[in-house]
Coordinates of C-alpha atoms in Angstrom, one line a residue:
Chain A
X220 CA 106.9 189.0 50.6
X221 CA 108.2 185.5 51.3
X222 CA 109.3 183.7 49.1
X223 CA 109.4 179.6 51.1
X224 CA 106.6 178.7 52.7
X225 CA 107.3 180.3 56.4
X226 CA 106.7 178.8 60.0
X227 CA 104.7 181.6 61.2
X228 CA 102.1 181.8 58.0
X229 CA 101.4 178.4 57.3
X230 CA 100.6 178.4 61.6
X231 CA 98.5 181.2 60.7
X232 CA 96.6 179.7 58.3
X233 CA 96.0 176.2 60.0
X234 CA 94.7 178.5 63.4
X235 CA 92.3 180.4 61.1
X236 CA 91.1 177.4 59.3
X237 CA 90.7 176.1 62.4
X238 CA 88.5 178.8 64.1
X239 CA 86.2 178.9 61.4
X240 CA 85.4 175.3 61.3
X241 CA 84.8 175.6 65.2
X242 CA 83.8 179.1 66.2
X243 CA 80.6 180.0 65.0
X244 CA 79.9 183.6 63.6
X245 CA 83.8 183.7 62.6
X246 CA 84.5 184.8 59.3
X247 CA 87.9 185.4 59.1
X248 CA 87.9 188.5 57.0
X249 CA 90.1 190.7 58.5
X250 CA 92.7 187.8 59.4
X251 CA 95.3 188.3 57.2
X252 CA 97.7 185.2 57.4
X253 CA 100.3 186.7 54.7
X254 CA 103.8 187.8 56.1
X255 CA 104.6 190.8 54.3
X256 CA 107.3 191.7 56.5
X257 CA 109.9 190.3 54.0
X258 CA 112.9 187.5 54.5
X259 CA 115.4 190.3 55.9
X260 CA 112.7 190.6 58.7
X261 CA 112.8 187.7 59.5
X262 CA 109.1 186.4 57.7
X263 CA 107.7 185.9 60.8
X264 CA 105.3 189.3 61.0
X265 CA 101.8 187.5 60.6
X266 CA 98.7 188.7 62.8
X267 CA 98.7 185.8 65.0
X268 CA 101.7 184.9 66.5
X269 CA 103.6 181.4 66.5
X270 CA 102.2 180.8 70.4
X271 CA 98.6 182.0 69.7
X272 CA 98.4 179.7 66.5
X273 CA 99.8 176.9 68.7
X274 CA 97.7 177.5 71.4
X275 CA 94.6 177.4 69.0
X276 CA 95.2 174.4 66.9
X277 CA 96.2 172.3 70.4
X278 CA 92.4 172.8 71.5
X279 CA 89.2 171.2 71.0
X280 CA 86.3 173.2 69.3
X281 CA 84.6 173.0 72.9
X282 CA 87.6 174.3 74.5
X283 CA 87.8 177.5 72.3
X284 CA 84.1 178.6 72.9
X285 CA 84.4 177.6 76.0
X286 CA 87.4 179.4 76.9
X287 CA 86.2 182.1 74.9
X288 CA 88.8 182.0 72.6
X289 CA 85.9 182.7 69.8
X290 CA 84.7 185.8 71.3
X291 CA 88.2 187.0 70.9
X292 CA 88.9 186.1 67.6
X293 CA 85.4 187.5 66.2
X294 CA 86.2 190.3 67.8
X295 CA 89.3 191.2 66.8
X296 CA 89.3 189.3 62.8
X297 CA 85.7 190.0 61.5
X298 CA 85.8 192.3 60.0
X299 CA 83.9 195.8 60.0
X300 CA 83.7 197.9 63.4
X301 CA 85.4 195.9 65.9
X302 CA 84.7 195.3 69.5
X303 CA 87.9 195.3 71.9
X304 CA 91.1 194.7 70.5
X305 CA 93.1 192.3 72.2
X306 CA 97.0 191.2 71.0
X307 CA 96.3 187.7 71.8
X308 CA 93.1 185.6 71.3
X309 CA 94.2 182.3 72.8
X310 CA 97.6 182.4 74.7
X311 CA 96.7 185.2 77.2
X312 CA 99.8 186.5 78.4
Chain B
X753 CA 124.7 168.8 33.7
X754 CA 128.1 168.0 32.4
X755 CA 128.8 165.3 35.4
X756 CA 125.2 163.4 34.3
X757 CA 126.5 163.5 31.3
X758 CA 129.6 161.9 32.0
X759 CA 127.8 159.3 34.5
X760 CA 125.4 158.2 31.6
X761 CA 128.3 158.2 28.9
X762 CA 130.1 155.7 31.3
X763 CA 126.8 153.6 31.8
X764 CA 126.5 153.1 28.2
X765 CA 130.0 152.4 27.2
X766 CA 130.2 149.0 29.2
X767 CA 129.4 146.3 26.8
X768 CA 125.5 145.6 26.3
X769 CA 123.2 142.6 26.8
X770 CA 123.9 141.3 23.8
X771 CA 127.2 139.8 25.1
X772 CA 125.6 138.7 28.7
X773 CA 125.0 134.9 28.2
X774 CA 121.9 134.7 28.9
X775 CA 119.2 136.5 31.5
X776 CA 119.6 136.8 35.2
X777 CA 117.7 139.2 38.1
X778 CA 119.1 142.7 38.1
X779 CA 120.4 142.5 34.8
X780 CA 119.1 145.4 33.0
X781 CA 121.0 148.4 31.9
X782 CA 118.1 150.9 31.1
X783 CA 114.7 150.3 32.9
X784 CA 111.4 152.9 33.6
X785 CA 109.8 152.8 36.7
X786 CA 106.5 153.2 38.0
X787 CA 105.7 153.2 41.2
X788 CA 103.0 154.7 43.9
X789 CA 102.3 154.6 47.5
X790 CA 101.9 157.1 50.5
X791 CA 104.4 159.6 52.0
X792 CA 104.0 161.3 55.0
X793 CA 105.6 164.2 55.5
X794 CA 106.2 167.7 57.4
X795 CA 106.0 171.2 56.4
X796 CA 107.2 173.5 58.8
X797 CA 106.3 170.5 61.7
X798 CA 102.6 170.5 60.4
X799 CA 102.0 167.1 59.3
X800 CA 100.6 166.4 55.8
X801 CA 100.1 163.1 54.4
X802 CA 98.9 161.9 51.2
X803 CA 99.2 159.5 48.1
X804 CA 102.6 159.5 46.2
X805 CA 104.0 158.6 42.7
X806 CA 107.1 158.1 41.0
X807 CA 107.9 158.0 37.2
X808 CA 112.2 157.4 36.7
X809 CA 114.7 156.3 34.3
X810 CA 117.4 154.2 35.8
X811 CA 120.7 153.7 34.4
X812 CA 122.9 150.6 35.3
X813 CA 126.3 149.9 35.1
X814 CA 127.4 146.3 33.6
X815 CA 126.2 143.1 35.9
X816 CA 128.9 141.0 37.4
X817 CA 128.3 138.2 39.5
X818 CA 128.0 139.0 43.0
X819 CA 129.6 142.3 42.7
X820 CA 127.9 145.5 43.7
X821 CA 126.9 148.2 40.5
X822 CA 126.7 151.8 40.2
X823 CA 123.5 153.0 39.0
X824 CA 122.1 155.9 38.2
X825 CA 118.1 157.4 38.4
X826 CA 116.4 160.6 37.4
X827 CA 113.2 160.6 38.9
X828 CA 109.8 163.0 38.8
X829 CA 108.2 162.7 42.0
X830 CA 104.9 163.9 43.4
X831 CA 102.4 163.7 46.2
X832 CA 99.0 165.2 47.1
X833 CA 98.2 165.8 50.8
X834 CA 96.1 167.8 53.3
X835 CA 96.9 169.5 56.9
X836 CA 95.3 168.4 60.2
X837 CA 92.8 171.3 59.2
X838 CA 92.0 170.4 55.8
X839 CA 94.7 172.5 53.7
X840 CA 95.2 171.1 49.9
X841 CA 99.4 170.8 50.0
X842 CA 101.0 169.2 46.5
X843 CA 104.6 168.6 46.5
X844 CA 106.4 167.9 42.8
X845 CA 110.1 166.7 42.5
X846 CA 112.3 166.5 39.8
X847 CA 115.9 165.2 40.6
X848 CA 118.8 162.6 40.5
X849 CA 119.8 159.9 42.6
X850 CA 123.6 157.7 42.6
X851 CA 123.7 154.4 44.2
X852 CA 124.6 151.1 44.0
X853 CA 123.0 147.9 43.3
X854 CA 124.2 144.8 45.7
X855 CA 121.7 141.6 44.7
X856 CA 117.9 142.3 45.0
X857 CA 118.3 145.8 46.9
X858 CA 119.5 148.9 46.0
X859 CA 120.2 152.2 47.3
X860 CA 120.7 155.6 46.4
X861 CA 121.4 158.9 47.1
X862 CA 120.9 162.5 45.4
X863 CA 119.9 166.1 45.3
X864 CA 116.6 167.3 43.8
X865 CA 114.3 170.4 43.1
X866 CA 111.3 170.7 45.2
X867 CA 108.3 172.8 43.9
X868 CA 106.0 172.7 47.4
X869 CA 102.6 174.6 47.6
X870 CA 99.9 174.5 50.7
X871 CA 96.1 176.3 49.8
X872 CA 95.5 179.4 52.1
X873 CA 91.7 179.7 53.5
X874 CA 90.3 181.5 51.1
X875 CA 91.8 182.4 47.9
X876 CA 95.8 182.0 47.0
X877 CA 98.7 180.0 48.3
X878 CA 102.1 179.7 50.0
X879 CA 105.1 177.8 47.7
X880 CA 108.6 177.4 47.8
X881 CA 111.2 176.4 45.8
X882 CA 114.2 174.7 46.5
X883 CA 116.4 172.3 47.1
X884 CA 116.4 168.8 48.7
X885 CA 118.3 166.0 49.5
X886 CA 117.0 162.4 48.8
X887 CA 117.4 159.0 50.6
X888 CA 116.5 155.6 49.0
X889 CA 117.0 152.0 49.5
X890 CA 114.6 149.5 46.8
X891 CA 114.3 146.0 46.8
X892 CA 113.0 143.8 44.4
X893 CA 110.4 141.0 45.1
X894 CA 109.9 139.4 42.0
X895 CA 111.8 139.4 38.6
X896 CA 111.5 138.1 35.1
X897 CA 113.5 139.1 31.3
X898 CA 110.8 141.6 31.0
X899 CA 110.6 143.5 34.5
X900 CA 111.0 143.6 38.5
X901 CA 108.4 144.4 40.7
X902 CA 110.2 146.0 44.0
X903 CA 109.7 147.8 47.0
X904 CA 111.2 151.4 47.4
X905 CA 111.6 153.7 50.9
X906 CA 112.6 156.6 50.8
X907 CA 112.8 160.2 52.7
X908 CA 114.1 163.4 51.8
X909 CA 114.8 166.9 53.9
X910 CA 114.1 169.9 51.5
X911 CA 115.5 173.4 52.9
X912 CA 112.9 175.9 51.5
X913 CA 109.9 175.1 53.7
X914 CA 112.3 172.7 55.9
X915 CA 109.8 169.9 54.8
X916 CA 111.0 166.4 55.7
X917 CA 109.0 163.5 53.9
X918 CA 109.2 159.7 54.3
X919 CA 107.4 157.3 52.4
X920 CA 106.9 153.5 51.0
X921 CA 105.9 152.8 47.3
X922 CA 105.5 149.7 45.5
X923 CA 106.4 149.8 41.8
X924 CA 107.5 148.1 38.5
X925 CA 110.3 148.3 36.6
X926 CA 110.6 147.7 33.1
X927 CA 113.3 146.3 31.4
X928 CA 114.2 148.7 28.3
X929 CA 118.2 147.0 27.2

């Protein structure tokens, strides 16, 4: 657990918030925007990373449906049986 | 503890206003402040800006004509505020600031505790406590025997959730000796 407010969480959180105001059909459920990881690890273990969060909150709601951003993150953060899992929703490597 | 101790101790040894002929601006020794206004700041280089208030006890050394005096202020400071995506952030302070007063302005310098929580979507929060360092200059705009209204800015950099806030308040300050 962290104990300051960390970089990578509070990015985490903004992204999710973020997605569910714009992508319809996302819940969020199985986002988990805690760092758990610890401050010897560095706190920066959350399940999007620092880029993808970026690369979310930078685009218009249009943008991430259109890009199909939302696809990818109801795939991978609805919750229940999921669909393909990709590491990255939003900043494709 | 021991050296605001020592800082008020000196404040209150100087002779009173009892011996000061008569009133002038800036010549309080002990005064409350009120003041509010807006602060924008940044958490972690998310922006979150919001309403702020101030409630402080400022401590003056004697007035002498012309010359610049210490003063000293402990201050409770807080501010409500949201992120670009509609996170609840509240930010309380509690701390001490050492300055010096030269005419209508003053400024002042000091360390403080920051208590510093953002909501999480859904339920819970992230918070930090720490320390940060605090920045002020004040000016007054209009004085009487019984007060000064006055004009504060001020900014501080706190190292927990590396949160760097500036902001603008307008207050009154009330003459107590």
């Amino acid at each position: 657990m962290c104990r300051q407010i960390s970089r990578h969480e509070l990015a985490c959180e903004e992204a999710k918030a973020r997605m569910i105001r714009c992508c319809p059909g996302f819940t969020g459920e199985a986002l988990d925007c805690e760092d758990t990881s610890g401050e010897i690890m560095g706190c920066n273990q959350v399940e999007i990373d620092l880029a993808d969060a970026h690369c979310v909150t930078d685009r218009s709601c249009e943008a991430l449906v259109a890009e199909g951003v939302c696809t990818r993150a109801i795939q991978n953060f609805n919750g229940g049986p999921s669909g393909t899992w990709n590491s990255r929703i939003c900043a494709l490597p | 503890m021991r050296a605001s101790a020592a800082v008020l101790a000196l404040l209150l040894a100087a002779p009173g206003r009892a011996d000061e002929p008569e009133w002038r601006p800036g010549s309080a020794r002990l005064a409350l402040e009120i003041a509010a206004g807006g602060e924008a700041a940044w958490i972690q280089y998310v922006p979150v800006h919001g309403p702020t208030g101030s409630l402080a006890l400022v401590l003056a050394g004697r007035p002498r004509d012309g010359a610049p005096r210490f003063r000293a202020k402990f201050h409770l400071r807080g501010r409500m505020g949201e992120t670009p995506e509609g996170l609840q952030a509240r930010d309380v302070r509690l701390g001490g600031l050492l300055g010096i007063d030269v005419g209508r302005f003053g400024f002042g310098l000091g360390p403080e505790l920051a208590f510093v929580a953002v909501e999480r979507v859904g339920p819970g929060e992230m918070s930090s406590d720490s320390l940060a360092l605090r920045l002020a200059a004040d000016a007054s705009l209009w004085e009487s025997p019984f007060g000064a209204l006055f004009l504060e800015l001020t900014g501080s950099f706190e190292t927990g959730s590396r949160q760097q806030t500036a902001a603008l308040l307008v207050g009154y300050r009330f003459h107590l000796r």
